[in-house]
PDB file of C-alpha atoms in Angstrom:
ATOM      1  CA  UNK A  10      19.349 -68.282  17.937  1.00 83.00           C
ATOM      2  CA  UNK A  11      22.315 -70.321  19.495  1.00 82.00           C
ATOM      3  CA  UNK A  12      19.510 -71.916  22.155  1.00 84.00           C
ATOM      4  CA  UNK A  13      17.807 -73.495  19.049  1.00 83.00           C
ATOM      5  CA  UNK A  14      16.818 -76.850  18.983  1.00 73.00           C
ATOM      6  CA  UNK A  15      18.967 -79.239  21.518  1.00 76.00           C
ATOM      7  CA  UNK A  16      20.730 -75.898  22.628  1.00 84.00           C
ATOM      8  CA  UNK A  17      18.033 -75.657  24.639  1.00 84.00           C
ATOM      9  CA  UNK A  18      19.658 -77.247  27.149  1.00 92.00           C
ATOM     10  CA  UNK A  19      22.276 -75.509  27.804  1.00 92.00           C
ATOM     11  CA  UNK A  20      22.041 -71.618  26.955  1.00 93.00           C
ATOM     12  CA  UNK A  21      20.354 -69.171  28.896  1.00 95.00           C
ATOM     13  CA  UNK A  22      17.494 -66.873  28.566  1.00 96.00           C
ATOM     14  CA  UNK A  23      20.441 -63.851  29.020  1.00 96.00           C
ATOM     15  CA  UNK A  24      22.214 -65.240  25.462  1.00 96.00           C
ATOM     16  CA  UNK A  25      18.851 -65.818  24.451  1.00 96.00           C
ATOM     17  CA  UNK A  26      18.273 -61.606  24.876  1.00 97.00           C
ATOM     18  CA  UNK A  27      21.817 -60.813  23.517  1.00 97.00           C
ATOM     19  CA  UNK A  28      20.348 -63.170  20.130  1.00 97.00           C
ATOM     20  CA  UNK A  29      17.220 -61.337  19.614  1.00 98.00           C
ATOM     21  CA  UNK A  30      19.093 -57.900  20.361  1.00 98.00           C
ATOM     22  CA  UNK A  31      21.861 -58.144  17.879  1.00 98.00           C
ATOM     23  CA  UNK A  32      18.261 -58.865  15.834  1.00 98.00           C
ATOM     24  CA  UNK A  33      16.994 -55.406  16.743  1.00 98.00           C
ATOM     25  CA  UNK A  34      19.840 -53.813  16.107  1.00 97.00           C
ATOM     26  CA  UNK A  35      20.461 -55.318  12.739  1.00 98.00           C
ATOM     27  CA  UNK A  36      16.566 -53.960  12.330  1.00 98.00           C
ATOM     28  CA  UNK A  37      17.313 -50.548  13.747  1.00 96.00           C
ATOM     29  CA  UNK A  38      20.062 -50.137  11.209  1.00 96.00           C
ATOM     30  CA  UNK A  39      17.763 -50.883   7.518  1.00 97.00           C
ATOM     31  CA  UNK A  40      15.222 -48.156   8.610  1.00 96.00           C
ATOM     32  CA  UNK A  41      12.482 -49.956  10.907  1.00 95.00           C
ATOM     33  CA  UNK A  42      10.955 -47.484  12.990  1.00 92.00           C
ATOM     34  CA  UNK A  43       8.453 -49.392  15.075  1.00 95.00           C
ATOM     35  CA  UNK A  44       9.565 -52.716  16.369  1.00 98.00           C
ATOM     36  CA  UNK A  45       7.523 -55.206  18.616  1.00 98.00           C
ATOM     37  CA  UNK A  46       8.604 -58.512  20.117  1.00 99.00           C
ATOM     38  CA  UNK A  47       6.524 -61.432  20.230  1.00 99.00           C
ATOM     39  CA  UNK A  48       7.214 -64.877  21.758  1.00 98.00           C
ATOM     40  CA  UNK A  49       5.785 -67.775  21.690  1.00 98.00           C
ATOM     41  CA  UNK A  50       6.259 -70.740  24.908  1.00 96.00           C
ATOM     42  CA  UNK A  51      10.023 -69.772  25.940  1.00 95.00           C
ATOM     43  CA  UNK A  52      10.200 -66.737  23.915  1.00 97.00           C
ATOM     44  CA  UNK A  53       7.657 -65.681  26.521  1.00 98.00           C
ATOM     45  CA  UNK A  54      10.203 -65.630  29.221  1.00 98.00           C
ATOM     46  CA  UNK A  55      12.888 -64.444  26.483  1.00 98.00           C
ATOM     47  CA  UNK A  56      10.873 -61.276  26.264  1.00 98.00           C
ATOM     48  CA  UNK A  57      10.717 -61.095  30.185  1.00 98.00           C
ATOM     49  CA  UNK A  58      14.624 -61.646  30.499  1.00 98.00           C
ATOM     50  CA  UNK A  59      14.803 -58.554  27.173  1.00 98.00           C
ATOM     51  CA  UNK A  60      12.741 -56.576  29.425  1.00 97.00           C
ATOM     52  CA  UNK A  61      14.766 -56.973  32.858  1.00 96.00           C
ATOM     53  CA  UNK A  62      18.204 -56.474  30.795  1.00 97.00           C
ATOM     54  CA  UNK A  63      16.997 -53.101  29.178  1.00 94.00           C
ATOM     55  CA  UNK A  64      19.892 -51.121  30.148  1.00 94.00           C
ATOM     56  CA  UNK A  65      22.017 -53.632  28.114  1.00 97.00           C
ATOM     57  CA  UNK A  66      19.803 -54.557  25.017  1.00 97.00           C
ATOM     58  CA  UNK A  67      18.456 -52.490  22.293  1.00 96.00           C
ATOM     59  CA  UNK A  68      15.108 -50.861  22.899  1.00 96.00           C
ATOM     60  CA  UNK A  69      11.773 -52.252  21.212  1.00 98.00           C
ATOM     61  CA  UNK A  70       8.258 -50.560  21.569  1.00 97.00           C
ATOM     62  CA  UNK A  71       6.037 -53.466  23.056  1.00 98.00           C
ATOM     63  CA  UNK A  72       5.905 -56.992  23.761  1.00 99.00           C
ATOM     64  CA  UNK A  73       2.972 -59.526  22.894  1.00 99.00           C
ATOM     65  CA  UNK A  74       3.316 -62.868  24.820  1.00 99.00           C
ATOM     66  CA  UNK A  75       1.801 -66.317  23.505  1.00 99.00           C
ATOM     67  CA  UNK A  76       1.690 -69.477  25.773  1.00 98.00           C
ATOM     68  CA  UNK A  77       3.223 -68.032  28.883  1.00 98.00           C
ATOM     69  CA  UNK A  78       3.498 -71.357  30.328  1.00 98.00           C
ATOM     70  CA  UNK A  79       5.457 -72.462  33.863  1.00 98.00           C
ATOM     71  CA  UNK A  80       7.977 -74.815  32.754  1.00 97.00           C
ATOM     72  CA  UNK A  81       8.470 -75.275  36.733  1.00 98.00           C
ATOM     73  CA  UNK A  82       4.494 -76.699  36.701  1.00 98.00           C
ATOM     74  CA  UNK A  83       4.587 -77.816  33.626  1.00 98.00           C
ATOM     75  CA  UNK A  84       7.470 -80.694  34.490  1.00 97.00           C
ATOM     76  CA  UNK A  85       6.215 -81.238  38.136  1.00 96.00           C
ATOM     77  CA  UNK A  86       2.578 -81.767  37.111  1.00 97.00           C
ATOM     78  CA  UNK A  87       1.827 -82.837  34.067  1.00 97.00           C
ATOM     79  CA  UNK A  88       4.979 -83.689  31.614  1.00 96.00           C
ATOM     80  CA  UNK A  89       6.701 -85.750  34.530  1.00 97.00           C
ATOM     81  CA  UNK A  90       5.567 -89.477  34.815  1.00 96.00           C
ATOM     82  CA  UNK A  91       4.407 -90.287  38.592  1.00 96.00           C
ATOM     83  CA  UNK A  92       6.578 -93.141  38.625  1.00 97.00           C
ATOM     84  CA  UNK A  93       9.367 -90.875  37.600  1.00 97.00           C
ATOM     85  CA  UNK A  94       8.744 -88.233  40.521  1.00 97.00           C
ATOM     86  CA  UNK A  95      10.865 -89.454  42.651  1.00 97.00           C
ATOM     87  CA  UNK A  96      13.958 -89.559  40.608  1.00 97.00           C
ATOM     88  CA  UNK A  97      12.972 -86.154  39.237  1.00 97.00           C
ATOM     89  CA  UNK A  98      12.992 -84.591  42.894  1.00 97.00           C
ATOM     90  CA  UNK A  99      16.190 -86.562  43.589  1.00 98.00           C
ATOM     91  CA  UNK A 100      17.180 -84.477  40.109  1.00 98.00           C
ATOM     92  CA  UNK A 101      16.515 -81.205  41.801  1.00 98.00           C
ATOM     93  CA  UNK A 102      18.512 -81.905  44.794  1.00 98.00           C
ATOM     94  CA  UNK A 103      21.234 -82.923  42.975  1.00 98.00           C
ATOM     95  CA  UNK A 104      21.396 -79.879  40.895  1.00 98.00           C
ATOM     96  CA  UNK A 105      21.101 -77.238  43.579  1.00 98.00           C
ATOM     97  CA  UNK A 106      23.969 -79.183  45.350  1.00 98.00           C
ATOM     98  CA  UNK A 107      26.185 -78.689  42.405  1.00 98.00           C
ATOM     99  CA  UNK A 108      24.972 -75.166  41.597  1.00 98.00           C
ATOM    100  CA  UNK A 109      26.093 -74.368  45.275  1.00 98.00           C
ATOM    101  CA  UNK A 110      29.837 -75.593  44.666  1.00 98.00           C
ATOM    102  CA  UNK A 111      29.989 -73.286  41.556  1.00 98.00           C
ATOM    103  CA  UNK A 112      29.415 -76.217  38.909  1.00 98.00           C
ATOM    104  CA  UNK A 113      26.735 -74.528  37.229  1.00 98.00           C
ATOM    105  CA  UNK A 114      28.138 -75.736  33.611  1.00 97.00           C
ATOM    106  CA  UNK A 115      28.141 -79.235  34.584  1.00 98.00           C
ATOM    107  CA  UNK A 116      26.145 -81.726  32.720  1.00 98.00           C
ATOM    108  CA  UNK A 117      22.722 -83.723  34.503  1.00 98.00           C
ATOM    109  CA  UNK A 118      23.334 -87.100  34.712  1.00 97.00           C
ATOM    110  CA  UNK A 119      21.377 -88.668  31.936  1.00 96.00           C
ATOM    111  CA  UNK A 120      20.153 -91.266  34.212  1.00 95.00           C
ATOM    112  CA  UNK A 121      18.398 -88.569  36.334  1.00 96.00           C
ATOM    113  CA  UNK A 122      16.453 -87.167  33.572  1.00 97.00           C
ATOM    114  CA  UNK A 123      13.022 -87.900  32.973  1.00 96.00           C
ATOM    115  CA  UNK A 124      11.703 -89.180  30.070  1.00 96.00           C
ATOM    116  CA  UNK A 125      10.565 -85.723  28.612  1.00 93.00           C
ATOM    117  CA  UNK A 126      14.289 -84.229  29.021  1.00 94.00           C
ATOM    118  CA  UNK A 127      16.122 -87.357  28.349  1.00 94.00           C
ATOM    119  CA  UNK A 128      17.121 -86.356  24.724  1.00 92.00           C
ATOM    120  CA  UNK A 129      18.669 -82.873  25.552  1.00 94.00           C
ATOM    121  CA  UNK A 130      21.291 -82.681  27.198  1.00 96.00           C
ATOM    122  CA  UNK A 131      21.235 -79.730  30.382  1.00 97.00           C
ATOM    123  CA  UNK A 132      23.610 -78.192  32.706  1.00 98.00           C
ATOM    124  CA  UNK A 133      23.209 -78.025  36.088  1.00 98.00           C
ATOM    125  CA  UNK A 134      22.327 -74.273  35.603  1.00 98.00           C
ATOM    126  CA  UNK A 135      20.077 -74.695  32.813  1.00 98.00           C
ATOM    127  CA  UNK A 136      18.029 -77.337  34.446  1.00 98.00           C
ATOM    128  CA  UNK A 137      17.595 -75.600  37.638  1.00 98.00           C
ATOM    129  CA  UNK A 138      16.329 -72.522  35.608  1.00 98.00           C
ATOM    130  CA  UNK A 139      13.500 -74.845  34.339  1.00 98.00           C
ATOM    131  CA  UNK A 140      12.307 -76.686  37.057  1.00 98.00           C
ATOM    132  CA  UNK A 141      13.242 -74.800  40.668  1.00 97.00           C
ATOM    133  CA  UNK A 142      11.657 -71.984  42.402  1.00 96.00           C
ATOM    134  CA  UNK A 143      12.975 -68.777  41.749  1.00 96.00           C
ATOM    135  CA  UNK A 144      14.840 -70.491  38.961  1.00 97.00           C
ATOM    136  CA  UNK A 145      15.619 -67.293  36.078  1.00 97.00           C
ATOM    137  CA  UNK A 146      13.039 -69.039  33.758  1.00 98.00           C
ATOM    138  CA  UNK A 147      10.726 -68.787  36.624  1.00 98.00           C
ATOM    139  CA  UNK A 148       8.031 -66.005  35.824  1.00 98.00           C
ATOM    140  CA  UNK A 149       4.941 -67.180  35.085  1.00 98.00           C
ATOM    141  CA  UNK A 150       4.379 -69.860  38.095  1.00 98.00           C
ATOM    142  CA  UNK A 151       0.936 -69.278  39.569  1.00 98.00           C
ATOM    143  CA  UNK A 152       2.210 -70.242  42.966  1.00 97.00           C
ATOM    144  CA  UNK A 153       4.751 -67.035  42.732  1.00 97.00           C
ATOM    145  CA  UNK A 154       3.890 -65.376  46.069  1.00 96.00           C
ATOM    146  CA  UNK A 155       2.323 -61.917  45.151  1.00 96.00           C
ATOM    147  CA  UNK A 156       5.472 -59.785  45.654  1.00 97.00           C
ATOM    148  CA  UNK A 157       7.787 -61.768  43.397  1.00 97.00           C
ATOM    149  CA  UNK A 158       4.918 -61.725  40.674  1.00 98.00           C
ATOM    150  CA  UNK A 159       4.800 -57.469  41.655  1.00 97.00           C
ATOM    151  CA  UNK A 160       8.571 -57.007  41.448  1.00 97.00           C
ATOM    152  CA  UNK A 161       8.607 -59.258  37.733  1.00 97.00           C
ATOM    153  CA  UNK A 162       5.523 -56.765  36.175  1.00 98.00           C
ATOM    154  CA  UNK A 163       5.879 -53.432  37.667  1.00 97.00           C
ATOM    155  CA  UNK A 164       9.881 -53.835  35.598  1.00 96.00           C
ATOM    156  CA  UNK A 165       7.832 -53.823  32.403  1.00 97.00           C
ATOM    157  CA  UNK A 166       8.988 -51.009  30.526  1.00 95.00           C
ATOM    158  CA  UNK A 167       7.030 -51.259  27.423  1.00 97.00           C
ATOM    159  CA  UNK A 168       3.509 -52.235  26.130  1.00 98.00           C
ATOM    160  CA  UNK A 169       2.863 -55.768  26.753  1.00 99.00           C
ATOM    161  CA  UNK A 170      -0.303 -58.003  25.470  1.00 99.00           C
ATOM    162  CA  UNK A 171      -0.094 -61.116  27.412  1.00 99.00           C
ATOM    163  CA  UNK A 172      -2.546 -64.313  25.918  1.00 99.00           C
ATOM    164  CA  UNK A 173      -2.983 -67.790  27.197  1.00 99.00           C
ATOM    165  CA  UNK A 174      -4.003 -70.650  24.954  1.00 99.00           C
ATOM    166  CA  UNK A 175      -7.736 -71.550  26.547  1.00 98.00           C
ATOM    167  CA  UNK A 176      -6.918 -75.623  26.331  1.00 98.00           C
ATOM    168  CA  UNK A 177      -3.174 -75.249  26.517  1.00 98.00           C
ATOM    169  CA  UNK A 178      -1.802 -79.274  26.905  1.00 98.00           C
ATOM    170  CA  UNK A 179       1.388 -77.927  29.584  1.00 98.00           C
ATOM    171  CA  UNK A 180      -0.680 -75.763  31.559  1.00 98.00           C
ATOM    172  CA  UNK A 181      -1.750 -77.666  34.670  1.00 97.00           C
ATOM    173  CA  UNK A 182      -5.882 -77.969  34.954  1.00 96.00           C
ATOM    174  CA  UNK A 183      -5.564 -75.926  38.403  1.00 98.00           C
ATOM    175  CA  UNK A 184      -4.249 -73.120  37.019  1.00 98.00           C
ATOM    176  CA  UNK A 185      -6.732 -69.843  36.817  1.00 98.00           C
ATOM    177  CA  UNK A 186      -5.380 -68.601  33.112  1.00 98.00           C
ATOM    178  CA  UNK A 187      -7.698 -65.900  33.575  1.00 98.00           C
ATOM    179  CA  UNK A 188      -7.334 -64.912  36.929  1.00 98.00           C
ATOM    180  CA  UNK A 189      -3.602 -64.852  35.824  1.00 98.00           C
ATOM    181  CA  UNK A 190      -3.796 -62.969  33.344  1.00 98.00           C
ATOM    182  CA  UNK A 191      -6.451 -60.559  35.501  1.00 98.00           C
ATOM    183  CA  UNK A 192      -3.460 -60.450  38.539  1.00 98.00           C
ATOM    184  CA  UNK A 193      -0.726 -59.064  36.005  1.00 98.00           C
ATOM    185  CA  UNK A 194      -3.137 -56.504  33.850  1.00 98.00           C
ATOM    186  CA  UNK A 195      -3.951 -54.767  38.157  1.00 97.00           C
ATOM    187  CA  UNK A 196      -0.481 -54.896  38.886  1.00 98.00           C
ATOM    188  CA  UNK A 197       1.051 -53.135  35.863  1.00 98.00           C
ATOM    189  CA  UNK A 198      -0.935 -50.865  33.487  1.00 97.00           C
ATOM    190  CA  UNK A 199       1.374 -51.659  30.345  1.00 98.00           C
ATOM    191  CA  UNK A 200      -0.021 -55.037  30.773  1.00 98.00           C
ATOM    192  CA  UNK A 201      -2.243 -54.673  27.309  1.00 98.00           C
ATOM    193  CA  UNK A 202      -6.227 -54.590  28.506  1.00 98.00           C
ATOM    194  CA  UNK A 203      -6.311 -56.990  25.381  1.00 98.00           C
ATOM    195  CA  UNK A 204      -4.636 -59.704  27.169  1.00 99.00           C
ATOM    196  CA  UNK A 205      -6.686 -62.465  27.919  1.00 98.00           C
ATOM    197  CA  UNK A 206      -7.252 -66.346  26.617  1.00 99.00           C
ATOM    198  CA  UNK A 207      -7.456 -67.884  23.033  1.00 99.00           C
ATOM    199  CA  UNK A 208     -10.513 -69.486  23.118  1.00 98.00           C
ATOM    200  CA  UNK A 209      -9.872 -72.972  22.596  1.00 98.00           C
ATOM    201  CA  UNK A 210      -6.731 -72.919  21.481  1.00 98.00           C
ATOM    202  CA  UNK A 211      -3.387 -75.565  22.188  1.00 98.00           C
ATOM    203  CA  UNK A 212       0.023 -74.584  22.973  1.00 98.00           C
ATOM    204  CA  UNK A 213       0.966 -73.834  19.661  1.00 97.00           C
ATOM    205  CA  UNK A 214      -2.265 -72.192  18.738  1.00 98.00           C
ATOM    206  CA  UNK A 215      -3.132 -74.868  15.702  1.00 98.00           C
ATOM    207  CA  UNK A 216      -6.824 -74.595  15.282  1.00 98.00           C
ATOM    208  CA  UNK A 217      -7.615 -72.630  12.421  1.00 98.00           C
ATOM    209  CA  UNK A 218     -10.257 -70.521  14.548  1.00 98.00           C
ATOM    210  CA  UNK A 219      -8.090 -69.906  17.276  1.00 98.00           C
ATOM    211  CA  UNK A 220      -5.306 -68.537  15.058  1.00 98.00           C
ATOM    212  CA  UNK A 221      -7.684 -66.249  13.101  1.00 98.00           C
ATOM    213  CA  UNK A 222      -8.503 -64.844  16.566  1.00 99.00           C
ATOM    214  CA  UNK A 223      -4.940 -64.877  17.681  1.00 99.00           C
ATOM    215  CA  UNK A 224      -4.353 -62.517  14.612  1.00 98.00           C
ATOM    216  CA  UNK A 225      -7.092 -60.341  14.783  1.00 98.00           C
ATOM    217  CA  UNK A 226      -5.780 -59.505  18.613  1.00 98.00           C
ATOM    218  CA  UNK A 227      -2.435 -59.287  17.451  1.00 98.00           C
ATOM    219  CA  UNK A 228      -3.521 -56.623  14.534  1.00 98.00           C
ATOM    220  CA  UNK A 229      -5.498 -54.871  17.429  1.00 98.00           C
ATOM    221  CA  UNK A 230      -2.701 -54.802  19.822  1.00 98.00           C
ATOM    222  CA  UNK A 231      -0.200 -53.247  16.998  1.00 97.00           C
ATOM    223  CA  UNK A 232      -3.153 -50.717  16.328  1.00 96.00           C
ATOM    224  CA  UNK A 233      -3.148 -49.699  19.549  1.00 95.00           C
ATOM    225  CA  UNK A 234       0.897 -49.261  19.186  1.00 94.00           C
ATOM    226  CA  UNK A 235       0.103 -46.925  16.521  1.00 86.00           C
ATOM    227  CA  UNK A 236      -2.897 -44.951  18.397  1.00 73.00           C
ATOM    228  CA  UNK A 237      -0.218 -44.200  21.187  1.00 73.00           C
ATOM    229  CA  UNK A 238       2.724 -42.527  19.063  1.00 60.00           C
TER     230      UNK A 238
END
């Protein structure tokens, strides 16, 4: 995809969902019939932004997410040094300033960056995504009041199995995964009842157990795909 690698910093999770469509549609075109997304970290919110553009992408017939994390919590509380807080907020500032005068595609000043976003380089649009409230990467924030996190589920439009990694190192040690994950299967029903948390398992889901039970749900989930057509 064009956000890959130091991209990162500077696409957007809309190009991101015009990517994985042309994807689709190359898909739809050799024959496959049954077609599910699944993201991983920022694909989670990749498959959120898919889901919210559905009148402009190609369809798909369900979603599995993996490490829906809150870059916006992530940063604040546990990837930004204290020491580096300061700057950091002075970052934010900064960027809503110039997102105000229309200088979205600006570059952050190096200088501002902390040390964890130092070596890509962001626009003023992409970092505010990230990091502020509201921002368009901004979905899975457990401080979301409970009509923003309503209006971002009830848009689902297709099957969706949603797992957190149980000892994910970016998730905040606050953070309810379950109750999350609990809050999102009552407010929408194509929130998979298989969503849950991978018992023990990091961010990237690299202990051997937790990925043989990552599978196994993942097999389950497509099963259940198959049960409904």
């Amino acid at each position: 995809m064009r956000s890959s690698f130091n991209s990162y910093g500077h696409s957007s999770l809309q190009q991101d969902a015009d990517d994985i469509s042309a994807l689709v549609d190359y898909l739809r075109l050799i024959g496959r019939k049954k077609i599910v997304l699944l993201g991983h970290s920022t694909g989670c919110q990749d498959i959120m932004m898919y889901n919210k553009l559905k009148d402009k992408v190609t369809s798909v017939d369900g979603f599995i997410l993996q490490g829906p994390v809150s870059d916006r919590q992530a940063f604040m509380y546990v990837t930004v040094k204290p020491e580096e807080m300061e700057t950091y907020q002075q970052a934010i500032i900064y960027a809503r300033d110039k997102d105000a005068e229309g200088k979205g595609l600006e570059w952050m000043p190096r200088s501002m960056m902390p040390e964890a976003m130092r070596d890509t380089p962001f626009t003023v649009y992409r970092f505010l995504s990230l990091v502020d409230v509201g921002g368009d990467d901004d979905f899975f924030s457990s401080d979301l009041s409970l009509d923003a996190v309503s209006e971002i589920w009830k848009s689902l439009t297709k099957p969706a199995m949603v797992l957190h990694s149980g000892e994910d190192e970016f998730v905040p040690e606050f953070v309810n995964k379950e109750g999350l994950i609990s809050k999102w299967k009552a407010i929408e029903p194509l929130v998979s009842p298989l969503s849950g948390v991978i018992p023990g398992a990091d961010h990237a889901v690299s202990k051997p157990v937790s990925a043989e039970w990552y599978c196994n749900r993942i097999v389950d989930f497509l099963g259940s795909l198959e049960d409904q057509s």
